[in-house]
Amino acid sequence: MEQTTGRNHINRNKLNHLANDRVCKIVGCNNDFRINRTSGFCDNHEFHEHDLYLELHDPAGTLVNAPAHKDIIDALIEWSSTRNFGLLPFFSSLSFNSLGNVPDVSTLAGKVVHPGITVPTIGSIYDSLIEVINNYFPVNNNSSYQPLKTPRGEIPAIVLAYTFAGLLICEEANRGDRWFCRMVRKEEAKTTQLGAAMPIAYFATRIFPWGVEMNKSARNLTR
Ligand SMILES: [Zn+2]
């Protein structure tokens, strides 16, 4: 995963939630803003300057197009329905281990610092999700490597799961504010953004017993 410039999202963290400061919180910026502005950012810094995105390479090292959240979930659901393998505990575990554990991309990039707070590395976050995945898709079990059909070609189930974990980290970093609320504000209930909960909501919608046809309209949950 890399940080890059490009499609940047608004920084939803409220670094001036106590409304006691008026100097921009971006490292190196001394611009003022109105003291009652809770974001803590000047007019130039309302948006993240980076966007975390995932690159997928094949075993030869060639960059390949990664399937989207929706395509991965669809493939895993289809696969699980052919065997007695409930995906709910797996997605539940991914949710528990990703939501709120990924700092926003500006924090990851060191553009914002939070005194006294340890910022985890992307690598350590990813490793923790790999551990979750390996519990459900054991690396020494052949079925973990079963190739599943996606619009990007056939990809082994375990690779799809790893890719999905990477996408969750990107969503949480680019759009989430849960880590900031949990770790910095110490009030997770202040979280306003879904972040990585959005793709997981697509999974939840696909498996919920609605009683009506929902497969196509559930796409609206994947942007
Ligand atoms: Zn600024």
Short mmCIF file of C-alpha atoms and ligand atoms in Angstrom, two decimals:
data_model
loop_
_atom_site.label_atom_id
_atom_site.label_comp_id
_atom_site.label_asym_id
_atom_site.label_seq_id
_atom_site.Cartn_x
_atom_site.Cartn_y
_atom_site.Cartn_z
CA MET A 1 0.00 0.00 0.00
CA GLU A 2 1.19 3.48 -0.76
CA GLN A 3 0.34 6.99 0.10
CA THR A 4 -0.08 9.17 -2.92
CA THR A 5 -1.48 12.47 -3.99
CA GLY A 6 -4.70 12.37 -5.96
CA ARG A 7 -8.36 11.98 -5.14
CA ASN A 8 -8.32 13.38 -1.65
CA HIS A 9 -11.05 13.15 0.90
CA ILE A 10 -12.10 15.73 3.43
CA ASN A 11 -10.41 15.30 6.80
CA ARG A 12 -13.33 14.58 9.15
CA ASN A 13 -11.29 14.58 12.34
CA LYS A 14 -12.11 17.38 14.74
CA LEU A 15 -8.68 18.24 16.04
CA ASN A 16 -9.97 21.41 17.63
CA HIS A 17 -12.97 19.77 19.28
CA LEU A 18 -12.22 21.68 22.47
CA ALA A 19 -12.30 24.92 20.43
CA ASN A 20 -9.31 26.24 22.35
CA ASP A 21 -6.93 26.90 19.48
CA ARG A 22 -6.80 28.85 16.26
CA VAL A 23 -3.60 27.68 14.55
CA CYS A 24 -3.81 25.03 11.83
CA LYS A 25 -2.89 21.54 13.05
CA ILE A 26 -0.99 20.54 9.92
CA VAL A 27 2.72 20.26 10.71
CA GLY A 28 4.52 23.34 9.41
CA CYS A 29 1.37 25.40 8.77
CA ASN A 30 0.89 28.48 10.91
CA ASN A 31 -2.30 29.77 9.35
CA ASP A 32 -5.05 30.96 11.63
CA PHE A 33 -8.70 29.98 11.53
CA ARG A 34 -11.69 31.09 13.53
CA ILE A 35 -11.37 29.68 17.03
CA ASN A 36 -14.78 28.01 16.91
CA ARG A 37 -13.79 25.90 13.91
CA THR A 38 -13.67 22.38 15.33
CA SER A 39 -11.73 20.74 12.49
CA GLY A 40 -8.51 22.51 13.49
CA PHE A 41 -7.55 23.10 9.86
CA CYS A 42 -7.07 26.31 7.91
CA ASP A 43 -8.84 26.81 4.57
CA ASN A 44 -5.86 25.24 2.74
CA HIS A 45 -5.91 22.03 4.75
CA GLU A 46 -9.50 20.88 4.99
CA PHE A 47 -8.70 17.91 2.77
CA HIS A 48 -6.19 15.12 3.26
CA GLU A 49 -3.15 15.67 1.08
CA HIS A 50 -2.80 11.94 0.48
CA ASP A 51 -4.95 9.01 -0.44
CA LEU A 52 -4.05 5.49 0.62
CA TYR A 53 -4.58 2.98 -2.15
CA LEU A 54 -3.84 -0.66 -2.70
CA GLU A 55 -1.63 -2.13 -5.40
CA LEU A 56 -1.87 -5.81 -6.22
CA HIS A 57 1.01 -7.59 -7.95
CA ASP A 58 1.03 -11.09 -9.41
CA PRO A 59 3.77 -13.56 -8.38
CA ALA A 60 5.97 -12.23 -11.21
CA GLY A 61 5.73 -8.75 -9.72
CA THR A 62 3.49 -7.33 -12.44
CA LEU A 63 0.87 -4.84 -11.33
CA VAL A 64 -2.64 -6.26 -11.76
CA ASN A 65 -6.01 -4.58 -11.37
CA ALA A 66 -7.36 -5.43 -7.95
CA PRO A 67 -11.01 -6.47 -7.75
CA ALA A 68 -13.36 -4.06 -5.96
CA HIS A 69 -14.85 -4.68 -2.50
CA LYS A 70 -18.13 -5.76 -4.01
CA ASP A 71 -16.55 -8.26 -6.41
CA ILE A 72 -14.53 -9.83 -3.60
CA ILE A 73 -17.56 -10.14 -1.35
CA ASP A 74 -19.67 -11.56 -4.17
CA ALA A 75 -16.99 -14.14 -4.97
CA LEU A 76 -16.57 -15.15 -1.33
CA ILE A 77 -20.33 -15.45 -0.78
CA GLU A 78 -20.72 -17.63 -3.86
CA TRP A 79 -17.80 -19.78 -2.75
CA SER A 80 -19.05 -20.15 0.81
CA SER A 81 -22.52 -21.17 -0.35
CA THR A 82 -21.01 -24.23 -2.07
CA ARG A 83 -19.57 -25.45 1.20
CA ASN A 84 -20.56 -25.40 4.83
CA PHE A 85 -18.58 -22.25 5.59
CA GLY A 86 -20.35 -19.35 7.26
CA LEU A 87 -18.66 -16.05 6.42
CA LEU A 88 -20.33 -14.02 9.17
CA PRO A 89 -17.73 -14.76 11.90
CA PHE A 90 -14.97 -13.94 9.42
CA PHE A 91 -16.39 -10.54 8.46
CA SER A 92 -17.28 -9.85 12.07
CA SER A 93 -13.69 -10.49 13.05
CA LEU A 94 -12.38 -8.27 10.24
CA SER A 95 -14.71 -5.53 11.44
CA PHE A 96 -13.56 -5.80 15.04
CA ASN A 97 -9.91 -5.73 14.01
CA SER A 98 -10.06 -2.95 11.41
CA LEU A 99 -12.63 -0.36 12.54
CA GLY A 100 -10.94 2.18 14.78
CA ASN A 101 -7.50 0.58 14.47
CA VAL A 102 -6.40 2.55 11.41
CA PRO A 103 -5.31 6.18 11.79
CA ASP A 104 -6.39 8.66 9.13
CA VAL A 105 -4.08 9.10 6.19
CA SER A 106 -2.78 12.51 7.32
CA THR A 107 -1.75 11.00 10.66
CA LEU A 108 -0.12 8.03 8.90
CA ALA A 109 1.79 10.46 6.69
CA GLY A 110 3.01 12.44 9.70
CA LYS A 111 1.18 15.60 8.56
CA VAL A 112 -0.66 15.70 11.85
CA VAL A 113 0.86 14.69 15.18
CA HIS A 114 -0.97 13.71 18.36
CA PRO A 115 1.30 14.21 21.37
CA GLY A 116 1.49 11.14 23.59
CA ILE A 117 -0.28 8.88 21.11
CA THR A 118 1.56 6.01 19.42
CA VAL A 119 0.69 5.75 15.74
CA PRO A 120 0.72 2.17 14.43
CA THR A 121 2.38 1.45 11.11
CA ILE A 122 0.34 0.33 8.11
CA GLY A 123 2.43 -2.86 8.12
CA SER A 124 1.53 -3.75 11.68
CA ILE A 125 -2.17 -3.08 11.03
CA TYR A 126 -2.08 -5.23 7.91
CA ASP A 127 -0.28 -8.04 9.77
CA SER A 128 -3.04 -8.11 12.38
CA LEU A 129 -5.67 -8.55 9.67
CA ILE A 130 -3.58 -11.24 7.94
CA GLU A 131 -3.64 -13.11 11.25
CA VAL A 132 -7.45 -12.91 11.29
CA ILE A 133 -7.64 -14.15 7.70
CA ASN A 134 -5.25 -17.04 8.33
CA ASN A 135 -7.57 -18.27 11.08
CA TYR A 136 -10.37 -18.67 8.53
CA PHE A 137 -8.29 -19.47 5.45
CA PRO A 138 -5.45 -21.64 6.83
CA VAL A 139 -2.30 -21.29 4.73
CA ASN A 140 -1.70 -25.06 4.79
CA ASN A 141 -5.19 -25.93 3.56
CA ASN A 142 -5.63 -26.42 -0.18
CA SER A 143 -9.13 -25.00 -0.20
CA SER A 144 -7.77 -21.60 0.87
CA TYR A 145 -6.14 -21.41 -2.55
CA GLN A 146 -9.18 -22.31 -4.60
CA PRO A 147 -9.34 -19.87 -7.53
CA LEU A 148 -12.54 -17.81 -7.49
CA LYS A 149 -14.02 -16.00 -10.47
CA THR A 150 -13.93 -12.20 -10.35
CA PRO A 151 -14.27 -9.54 -13.07
CA ARG A 152 -10.45 -9.28 -12.81
CA GLY A 153 -9.94 -12.97 -13.55
CA GLU A 154 -9.56 -15.99 -11.29
CA ILE A 155 -7.92 -15.20 -7.97
CA PRO A 156 -7.30 -17.61 -5.05
CA ALA A 157 -9.73 -17.17 -2.14
CA ILE A 158 -6.98 -16.32 0.34
CA VAL A 159 -5.57 -13.64 -1.97
CA LEU A 160 -9.04 -12.12 -2.30
CA ALA A 161 -9.29 -12.06 1.49
CA TYR A 162 -5.88 -10.39 1.81
CA THR A 163 -6.86 -7.87 -0.84
CA PHE A 164 -10.11 -7.12 0.97
CA ALA A 165 -8.16 -6.48 4.19
CA GLY A 166 -5.97 -3.99 2.33
CA LEU A 167 -9.04 -2.23 0.95
CA LEU A 168 -10.52 -2.00 4.45
CA ILE A 169 -7.36 -0.27 5.67
CA CYS A 170 -7.57 2.20 2.77
CA GLU A 171 -11.24 3.00 3.46
CA GLU A 172 -10.62 3.51 7.14
CA ALA A 173 -7.56 5.72 6.53
CA ASN A 174 -9.09 7.82 3.73
CA ARG A 175 -12.60 8.28 5.08
CA GLY A 176 -12.65 7.19 8.70
CA ASP A 177 -12.52 9.17 11.93
CA ARG A 178 -12.90 6.29 14.39
CA TRP A 179 -9.22 5.89 15.29
CA PHE A 180 -9.00 9.60 16.08
CA CYS A 181 -12.15 9.52 18.22
CA ARG A 182 -11.08 6.36 20.01
CA MET A 183 -7.40 7.02 20.55
CA VAL A 184 -7.04 10.80 20.63
CA ARG A 185 -10.42 12.07 21.84
CA LYS A 186 -10.94 8.93 23.94
CA GLU A 187 -14.60 9.05 22.95
CA GLU A 188 -15.26 6.52 20.23
CA ALA A 189 -18.95 7.43 20.35
CA LYS A 190 -18.06 10.71 18.62
CA THR A 191 -17.27 8.79 15.43
CA THR A 192 -19.33 10.08 12.51
CA GLN A 193 -17.85 8.23 9.52
CA LEU A 194 -18.42 4.65 8.36
CA GLY A 195 -14.97 4.19 6.81
CA ALA A 196 -14.29 0.47 6.47
CA ALA A 197 -17.78 -0.29 7.80
CA MET A 198 -19.14 0.61 4.36
CA PRO A 199 -17.87 -2.45 2.46
CA ILE A 200 -18.72 -4.63 5.45
CA ALA A 201 -22.25 -3.20 5.29
CA TYR A 202 -22.47 -4.52 1.73
CA PHE A 203 -21.64 -8.01 3.02
CA ALA A 204 -24.18 -7.65 5.83
CA THR A 205 -26.83 -6.55 3.34
CA ARG A 206 -26.12 -9.50 1.07
CA ILE A 207 -26.61 -12.05 3.86
CA PHE A 208 -29.46 -10.40 5.78
CA PRO A 209 -32.76 -12.27 5.29
CA TRP A 210 -34.65 -9.28 3.83
CA GLY A 211 -37.44 -11.29 2.28
CA VAL A 212 -37.14 -9.24 -0.91
CA GLU A 213 -34.68 -9.19 -3.81
CA MET A 214 -31.76 -7.05 -2.67
CA ASN A 215 -28.69 -8.13 -4.63
CA LYS A 216 -28.66 -5.33 -7.19
CA SER A 217 -29.77 -2.48 -4.95
CA ALA A 218 -27.13 -3.49 -2.38
CA ARG A 219 -24.58 -2.17 -4.88
CA ASN A 220 -25.50 1.32 -3.73
CA LEU A 221 -23.59 0.52 -0.56
CA THR A 222 -20.35 0.16 -2.48
CA ARG A 223 -20.31 3.60 -4.13
ZN ZN B 1 -3.07 24.89 7.34
#
